[in-house]
Amino acid sequence: MNIYSFICHVKPRDEHKIDQIFQATLLLVKQKGLAGITMSEIAGAAKIATGTLYIYFESKEKLINELFTQCRKSSVDIYFKDYESSQPFAVGLKRIWFNLLEFRMNHFKESVFMDQCYHSPYITETTKDLTKKMIQPLYKLVERGKAEKELKELDTFMLLIFMVSGINEYVKHSVYSEKKITKASMEDLYNLMWDGIKA
Amino acid sequence: MNIYSFICHVKPRDEHKIDQIFQATLLLVKQKGLAGITMSEIAGAAKIATGTLYIYFESKEKLINELFTQCRKSSVDIYFKDYESSQPFAVGLKRIWFNLLEFRMNHFKESVFMDQCYHSPYITETTKDLTKKMIQPLYKLVERGKAEKELKELDTFMLLIFMVSGINEYVKHSVYSEKKITKASMEDLYNLMWDGIKA
Amino acid sequence: MNIYSFICHVKPRDEHKIDQIFQATLLLVKQKGLAGITMSEIAGAAKIATGTLYIYFESKEKLINELFTQCRKSSVDIYFKDYESSQPFAVGLKRIWFNLLEFRMNHFKESVFMDQCYHSPYITETTKDLTKKMIQPLYKLVERGKAEKELKELDTFMLLIFMVSGINEYVKHSVYSEKKITKASMEDLYNLMWDGIKA
Amino acid sequence: MNIYSFICHVKPRDEHKIDQIFQATLLLVKQKGLAGITMSEIAGAAKIATGTLYIYFESKEKLINELFTQCRKSSVDIYFKDYESSQPFAVGLKRIWFNLLEFRMNHFKESVFMDQCYHSPYITETTKDLTKKMIQPLYKLVERGKAEKELKELDTFMLLIFMVSGINEYVKHSVYSEKKITKASMEDLYNLMWDGIKA
DNA sequence: TATGAATGAGTATTCATTCAT
DNA sequence: TATGAATGAATACTCATTCAT
């Protein structure tokens, strides 16, 4: 405990321990769903005591919300990795689409967790609203695609949803049926999507 | 009350009550998620006593599983409504696709519930396996489409998932943003999908 | 329903049904103990509906108490069967002792039930008191034995208890170890007891 | 609190608390019978929270079984206190018989509890079987008595049961009629028994 | 009377949270 | 900070009793 803590009562930041807790939670949610996990299970899986959990998160709700927020942040970071708005539209789109796919594949637990949260009593409306804001760049990109006559002249949200939804379901299916996703199948899925949306 | 009751003085278990319970559960799950509902809330919403719940379902787990099973059944019934395998491929496909959309729209609570169940501790593996079997006819249809050179020569499951995934997400989005789904937007979404999968 | 019922509200007396209920209760208590039986189990075992049980007994407590009372009565009836106070002391004693043994053997369920009742919340103090009164004749017999110098000059209750206790335990042991009780072993046990109490 | 606690900051499960729980349970069973006690009553009587009960015993059944096991152990310990198999037969027998009597007198609650358990749904068959094994030394002693021609040539179990049964019933009677058991009456009862079994 | 579904108070058990160490 | 036992309100489930048929 340092002097700063006395003044500001900031939350402790043993980032390593927080990560342990987050990873434990993600794993358990994937295995048993949000409905089936308890604080002591999380503590157990994170190899700390229940009491310790409450040093880092003041309640279960806070823990879930903060994990959600962090998942969302890291997902957005990945979504726009290596994306330059200066690139031609088609290049940028493919870049982002593969980023989305990559995230779903490599962070499957996070995806499941975020899906589950959406209909849970833990996530507040504010948290949900924030999520919407973070996809703004993607929204912009689609608008640009329409402006450049590369995409069909349809409702932007419809295009957005159509582009993304196949990824979620395809990855889910692959994980549960334990089928590897090959580079070729990724291209196939992209082409299905692209043939759908292109002008 | 049926004629049998008059003769035999048997008070049959009230099928209507099962429906009350199911509807109450679906509503609550949509509102608060599977994680947040209690047996007494369900009983309250169904306007019966807690004890009565246990006359019809021996445990919370059984209740959730049976509701899941019934949702699946009714969804499959709707999926293949007015579908004739003798129709041309494109006609049959459109028929089923619109049935799927219709189900998601008109039975949104059921859809949300089924989605939630998938990662819950309530649904058993057997129940999940059955689900897979029930989509067989759709699988067959896609195979036929490929044989008739109407569809791209890709993995059947990939095509299947691609066809269906947009529906789920689009309806979800519409419900939560409280946008009506018009006949026109339905056609738009279908065309996005069709342009993607057609040979 | 007859005219008498209207006037007096007497309890119905389908003696056959009451017996069914009693037998079912005794069987269940032997199997699972007084702590483990429910009214619907009793009804089930008696092949009647739960509601019907309440036509014959207004509560669980009443049912248990009435069964207890009936067991006590029938036991006392058997205890003094063929016993004549005019017979010589030793003859009378042997008669009663063998009657006691016979009751424990042939009405084992009743014995277990009565034992269980003693420490249960169901049996009222009044019911217990009554039980004491019913062994009066036996008490008198022991007093006579002492007066006739046939028995040791000890506290009557001590003699009484000593005489009887071996029976209970020996029968219990035989039933649970599934050993038949032979005529010879009955005599052996009697002699053990007699050698103990005789003057 | 032991030295280990100071070093490791471990708060050990409180053995004393288990005893509190056991004593509370015994008292309640004596008062109301096994049929009439609830977990929250036990917790209340032991002055702990209901939840705490479940830290020490995972279910009511487990609690009852473990208490039964502990009662049996402590009873057997007392049965053979100051008993040496090298002593003359008659000395050893009297020693054990008085130990039995002492246990029944000083641990009346335990006796009542164990009696009640025998026909309850809580005690498993395995637990019952173990009980039989623990009286082996007593069985041996009776066999020796027969070999040394001190006892009647009768079935060992019959002798065993006869020796013991009077104790149970006599103590029960004394407690319920609130009569003190004097040293003299103890000797009287022993002599009744001894005159019965001696060769 | 007889039925057995319905009731809801009561009971066993769980679990988020606190607290003494 | 870290621990995990302790707490007690909340939850799943039971069961004596009632009641419409």
mmCIF file with all atom_site columns, C-alpha atoms in Angstrom, chain B residues 94-193:
data_model
loop_
_atom_site.group_PDB
_atom_site.id
_atom_site.type_symbol
_atom_site.label_atom_id
_atom_site.label_alt_id
_atom_site.label_comp_id
_atom_site.label_asym_id
_atom_site.label_entity_id
_atom_site.label_seq_id
_atom_site.pdbx_PDB_ins_code
_atom_site.Cartn_x
_atom_site.Cartn_y
_atom_site.Cartn_z
_atom_site.occupancy
_atom_site.B_iso_or_equiv
_atom_site.pdbx_formal_charge
_atom_site.auth_seq_id
_atom_site.auth_comp_id
_atom_site.auth_asym_id
_atom_site.auth_atom_id
_atom_site.pdbx_PDB_model_num
ATOM 1   C CA . LYS B 1 94  ? -36.554 -19.105 -50.632 1.00 0.00 ? 94  LYS B CA 1
ATOM 2   C CA . ARG B 1 95  ? -39.536 -20.697 -48.895 1.00 0.00 ? 95  ARG B CA 1
ATOM 3   C CA . ILE B 1 96  ? -37.366 -22.114 -46.090 1.00 0.00 ? 96  ILE B CA 1
ATOM 4   C CA . TRP B 1 97  ? -35.236 -19.015 -45.763 1.00 0.00 ? 97  TRP B CA 1
ATOM 5   C CA . PHE B 1 98  ? -38.319 -16.849 -45.277 1.00 0.00 ? 98  PHE B CA 1
ATOM 6   C CA . ASN B 1 99  ? -39.707 -19.376 -42.822 1.00 0.00 ? 99  ASN B CA 1
ATOM 7   C CA . LEU B 1 100 ? -36.514 -19.081 -40.827 1.00 0.00 ? 100 LEU B CA 1
ATOM 8   C CA . LEU B 1 101 ? -36.754 -15.326 -40.860 1.00 0.00 ? 101 LEU B CA 1
ATOM 9   C CA . GLU B 1 102 ? -40.395 -15.446 -39.906 1.00 0.00 ? 102 GLU B CA 1
ATOM 10  C CA . PHE B 1 103 ? -39.652 -17.705 -36.969 1.00 0.00 ? 103 PHE B CA 1
ATOM 11  C CA . ARG B 1 104 ? -36.911 -15.462 -35.673 1.00 0.00 ? 104 ARG B CA 1
ATOM 12  C CA . MET B 1 105 ? -39.206 -12.459 -36.002 1.00 0.00 ? 105 MET B CA 1
ATOM 13  C CA . ASN B 1 106 ? -42.401 -13.887 -34.572 1.00 0.00 ? 106 ASN B CA 1
ATOM 14  C CA . HIS B 1 107 ? -40.769 -16.090 -31.976 1.00 0.00 ? 107 HIS B CA 1
ATOM 15  C CA . PHE B 1 108 ? -38.022 -13.812 -30.890 1.00 0.00 ? 108 PHE B CA 1
ATOM 16  C CA . LYS B 1 109 ? -38.285 -14.876 -27.251 1.00 0.00 ? 109 LYS B CA 1
ATOM 17  C CA . GLU B 1 110 ? -37.787 -18.496 -28.264 1.00 0.00 ? 110 GLU B CA 1
ATOM 18  C CA . SER B 1 111 ? -34.753 -17.575 -30.327 1.00 0.00 ? 111 SER B CA 1
ATOM 19  C CA . VAL B 1 112 ? -33.147 -15.651 -27.506 1.00 0.00 ? 112 VAL B CA 1
ATOM 20  C CA . PHE B 1 113 ? -33.877 -18.488 -25.108 1.00 0.00 ? 113 PHE B CA 1
ATOM 21  C CA . MET B 1 114 ? -32.369 -21.115 -27.382 1.00 0.00 ? 114 MET B CA 1
ATOM 22  C CA . ASP B 1 115 ? -29.267 -19.031 -27.957 1.00 0.00 ? 115 ASP B CA 1
ATOM 23  C CA . GLN B 1 116 ? -28.832 -18.576 -24.206 1.00 0.00 ? 116 GLN B CA 1
ATOM 24  C CA . CYS B 1 117 ? -29.278 -22.248 -23.530 1.00 0.00 ? 117 CYS B CA 1
ATOM 25  C CA . TYR B 1 118 ? -26.432 -23.322 -25.691 1.00 0.00 ? 118 TYR B CA 1
ATOM 26  C CA . HIS B 1 119 ? -23.787 -22.254 -23.216 1.00 0.00 ? 119 HIS B CA 1
ATOM 27  C CA . SER B 1 120 ? -25.781 -22.924 -20.095 1.00 0.00 ? 120 SER B CA 1
ATOM 28  C CA . PRO B 1 121 ? -25.329 -25.679 -17.552 1.00 0.00 ? 121 PRO B CA 1
ATOM 29  C CA . TYR B 1 122 ? -28.951 -26.665 -18.047 1.00 0.00 ? 122 TYR B CA 1
ATOM 30  C CA . ILE B 1 123 ? -28.889 -28.136 -21.522 1.00 0.00 ? 123 ILE B CA 1
ATOM 31  C CA . THR B 1 124 ? -27.484 -31.621 -21.717 1.00 0.00 ? 124 THR B CA 1
ATOM 32  C CA . GLU B 1 125 ? -25.317 -32.892 -24.536 1.00 0.00 ? 125 GLU B CA 1
ATOM 33  C CA . THR B 1 126 ? -28.082 -35.244 -25.679 1.00 0.00 ? 126 THR B CA 1
ATOM 34  C CA . THR B 1 127 ? -30.419 -32.336 -26.124 1.00 0.00 ? 127 THR B CA 1
ATOM 35  C CA . LYS B 1 128 ? -27.780 -30.537 -28.165 1.00 0.00 ? 128 LYS B CA 1
ATOM 36  C CA . ASP B 1 129 ? -27.163 -33.586 -30.366 1.00 0.00 ? 129 ASP B CA 1
ATOM 37  C CA . LEU B 1 130 ? -30.835 -33.867 -31.212 1.00 0.00 ? 130 LEU B CA 1
ATOM 38  C CA . THR B 1 131 ? -30.789 -30.315 -32.485 1.00 0.00 ? 131 THR B CA 1
ATOM 39  C CA . LYS B 1 132 ? -28.231 -31.243 -35.085 1.00 0.00 ? 132 LYS B CA 1
ATOM 40  C CA . LYS B 1 133 ? -30.382 -34.068 -36.406 1.00 0.00 ? 133 LYS B CA 1
ATOM 41  C CA . MET B 1 134 ? -33.367 -31.816 -36.940 1.00 0.00 ? 134 MET B CA 1
ATOM 42  C CA . ILE B 1 135 ? -31.662 -29.685 -39.540 1.00 0.00 ? 135 ILE B CA 1
ATOM 43  C CA . GLN B 1 136 ? -31.055 -32.672 -41.801 1.00 0.00 ? 136 GLN B CA 1
ATOM 44  C CA . PRO B 1 137 ? -33.654 -31.659 -44.444 1.00 0.00 ? 137 PRO B CA 1
ATOM 45  C CA . LEU B 1 138 ? -31.988 -28.294 -44.806 1.00 0.00 ? 138 LEU B CA 1
ATOM 46  C CA . TYR B 1 139 ? -28.647 -30.018 -45.203 1.00 0.00 ? 139 TYR B CA 1
ATOM 47  C CA . LYS B 1 140 ? -30.140 -32.192 -47.952 1.00 0.00 ? 140 LYS B CA 1
ATOM 48  C CA . LEU B 1 141 ? -31.534 -29.175 -49.739 1.00 0.00 ? 141 LEU B CA 1
ATOM 49  C CA . VAL B 1 142 ? -28.140 -27.500 -49.859 1.00 0.00 ? 142 VAL B CA 1
ATOM 50  C CA . GLU B 1 143 ? -26.559 -30.686 -51.207 1.00 0.00 ? 143 GLU B CA 1
ATOM 51  C CA . ARG B 1 144 ? -29.209 -30.749 -53.932 1.00 0.00 ? 144 ARG B CA 1
ATOM 52  C CA . GLY B 1 145 ? -28.466 -27.122 -54.775 1.00 0.00 ? 145 GLY B CA 1
ATOM 53  C CA . LYS B 1 146 ? -24.832 -27.990 -55.251 1.00 0.00 ? 146 LYS B CA 1
ATOM 54  C CA . ALA B 1 147 ? -25.701 -31.040 -57.362 1.00 0.00 ? 147 ALA B CA 1
ATOM 55  C CA . GLU B 1 148 ? -27.934 -28.921 -59.574 1.00 0.00 ? 148 GLU B CA 1
ATOM 56  C CA . LYS B 1 149 ? -25.088 -26.423 -60.025 1.00 0.00 ? 149 LYS B CA 1
ATOM 57  C CA . GLU B 1 150 ? -27.197 -23.682 -58.516 1.00 0.00 ? 150 GLU B CA 1
ATOM 58  C CA . LEU B 1 151 ? -24.826 -23.180 -55.598 1.00 0.00 ? 151 LEU B CA 1
ATOM 59  C CA . LYS B 1 152 ? -21.099 -22.715 -55.258 1.00 0.00 ? 152 LYS B CA 1
ATOM 60  C CA . GLU B 1 153 ? -19.092 -25.884 -54.802 1.00 0.00 ? 153 GLU B CA 1
ATOM 61  C CA . LEU B 1 154 ? -18.228 -25.286 -51.144 1.00 0.00 ? 154 LEU B CA 1
ATOM 62  C CA . ASP B 1 155 ? -18.470 -27.187 -47.882 1.00 0.00 ? 155 ASP B CA 1
ATOM 63  C CA . THR B 1 156 ? -22.158 -27.802 -47.185 1.00 0.00 ? 156 THR B CA 1
ATOM 64  C CA . PHE B 1 157 ? -21.927 -26.693 -43.589 1.00 0.00 ? 157 PHE B CA 1
ATOM 65  C CA . MET B 1 158 ? -20.264 -23.479 -44.581 1.00 0.00 ? 158 MET B CA 1
ATOM 66  C CA . LEU B 1 159 ? -23.029 -22.698 -47.020 1.00 0.00 ? 159 LEU B CA 1
ATOM 67  C CA . LEU B 1 160 ? -25.646 -23.653 -44.447 1.00 0.00 ? 160 LEU B CA 1
ATOM 68  C CA . ILE B 1 161 ? -24.191 -21.422 -41.770 1.00 0.00 ? 161 ILE B CA 1
ATOM 69  C CA . PHE B 1 162 ? -23.726 -18.557 -44.175 1.00 0.00 ? 162 PHE B CA 1
ATOM 70  C CA . MET B 1 163 ? -27.337 -18.773 -45.321 1.00 0.00 ? 163 MET B CA 1
ATOM 71  C CA . VAL B 1 164 ? -28.741 -18.718 -41.843 1.00 0.00 ? 164 VAL B CA 1
ATOM 72  C CA . SER B 1 165 ? -26.432 -16.555 -39.768 1.00 0.00 ? 165 SER B CA 1
ATOM 73  C CA . GLY B 1 166 ? -27.459 -13.227 -41.263 1.00 0.00 ? 166 GLY B CA 1
ATOM 74  C CA . ILE B 1 167 ? -31.073 -13.835 -40.278 1.00 0.00 ? 167 ILE B CA 1
ATOM 75  C CA . ASN B 1 168 ? -30.340 -14.257 -36.578 1.00 0.00 ? 168 ASN B CA 1
ATOM 76  C CA . GLU B 1 169 ? -28.235 -11.166 -36.318 1.00 0.00 ? 169 GLU B CA 1
ATOM 77  C CA . TYR B 1 170 ? -30.454 -8.981  -38.438 1.00 0.00 ? 170 TYR B CA 1
ATOM 78  C CA . VAL B 1 171 ? -33.558 -9.800  -36.444 1.00 0.00 ? 171 VAL B CA 1
ATOM 79  C CA . LYS B 1 172 ? -31.715 -9.279  -33.166 1.00 0.00 ? 172 LYS B CA 1
ATOM 80  C CA . HIS B 1 173 ? -30.567 -5.888  -34.318 1.00 0.00 ? 173 HIS B CA 1
ATOM 81  C CA . SER B 1 174 ? -34.038 -4.895  -35.460 1.00 0.00 ? 174 SER B CA 1
ATOM 82  C CA . VAL B 1 175 ? -35.646 -5.880  -32.203 1.00 0.00 ? 175 VAL B CA 1
ATOM 83  C CA . TYR B 1 176 ? -33.156 -4.091  -30.017 1.00 0.00 ? 176 TYR B CA 1
ATOM 84  C CA . SER B 1 177 ? -33.098 -0.942  -32.121 1.00 0.00 ? 177 SER B CA 1
ATOM 85  C CA . GLU B 1 178 ? -36.875 -1.190  -32.404 1.00 0.00 ? 178 GLU B CA 1
ATOM 86  C CA . LYS B 1 179 ? -36.840 -0.936  -36.170 1.00 0.00 ? 179 LYS B CA 1
ATOM 87  C CA . LYS B 1 180 ? -39.643 -2.633  -38.080 1.00 0.00 ? 180 LYS B CA 1
ATOM 88  C CA . ILE B 1 181 ? -38.531 -5.204  -40.597 1.00 0.00 ? 181 ILE B CA 1
ATOM 89  C CA . THR B 1 182 ? -40.217 -4.359  -43.893 1.00 0.00 ? 182 THR B CA 1
ATOM 90  C CA . LYS B 1 183 ? -41.039 -6.731  -46.691 1.00 0.00 ? 183 LYS B CA 1
ATOM 91  C CA . ALA B 1 184 ? -38.486 -4.835  -48.777 1.00 0.00 ? 184 ALA B CA 1
ATOM 92  C CA . SER B 1 185 ? -35.669 -5.210  -46.269 1.00 0.00 ? 185 SER B CA 1
ATOM 93  C CA . MET B 1 186 ? -36.412 -8.913  -46.073 1.00 0.00 ? 186 MET B CA 1
ATOM 94  C CA . GLU B 1 187 ? -35.940 -9.196  -49.800 1.00 0.00 ? 187 GLU B CA 1
ATOM 95  C CA . ASP B 1 188 ? -32.747 -7.150  -49.584 1.00 0.00 ? 188 ASP B CA 1
ATOM 96  C CA . LEU B 1 189 ? -31.278 -9.479  -47.016 1.00 0.00 ? 189 LEU B CA 1
ATOM 97  C CA . TYR B 1 190 ? -32.301 -12.503 -49.052 1.00 0.00 ? 190 TYR B CA 1
ATOM 98  C CA . ASN B 1 191 ? -30.589 -11.104 -52.106 1.00 0.00 ? 191 ASN B CA 1
ATOM 99  C CA . LEU B 1 192 ? -27.398 -10.392 -50.193 1.00 0.00 ? 192 LEU B CA 1
ATOM 100 C CA . MET B 1 193 ? -27.388 -14.009 -49.168 1.00 0.00 ? 193 MET B CA 1
#
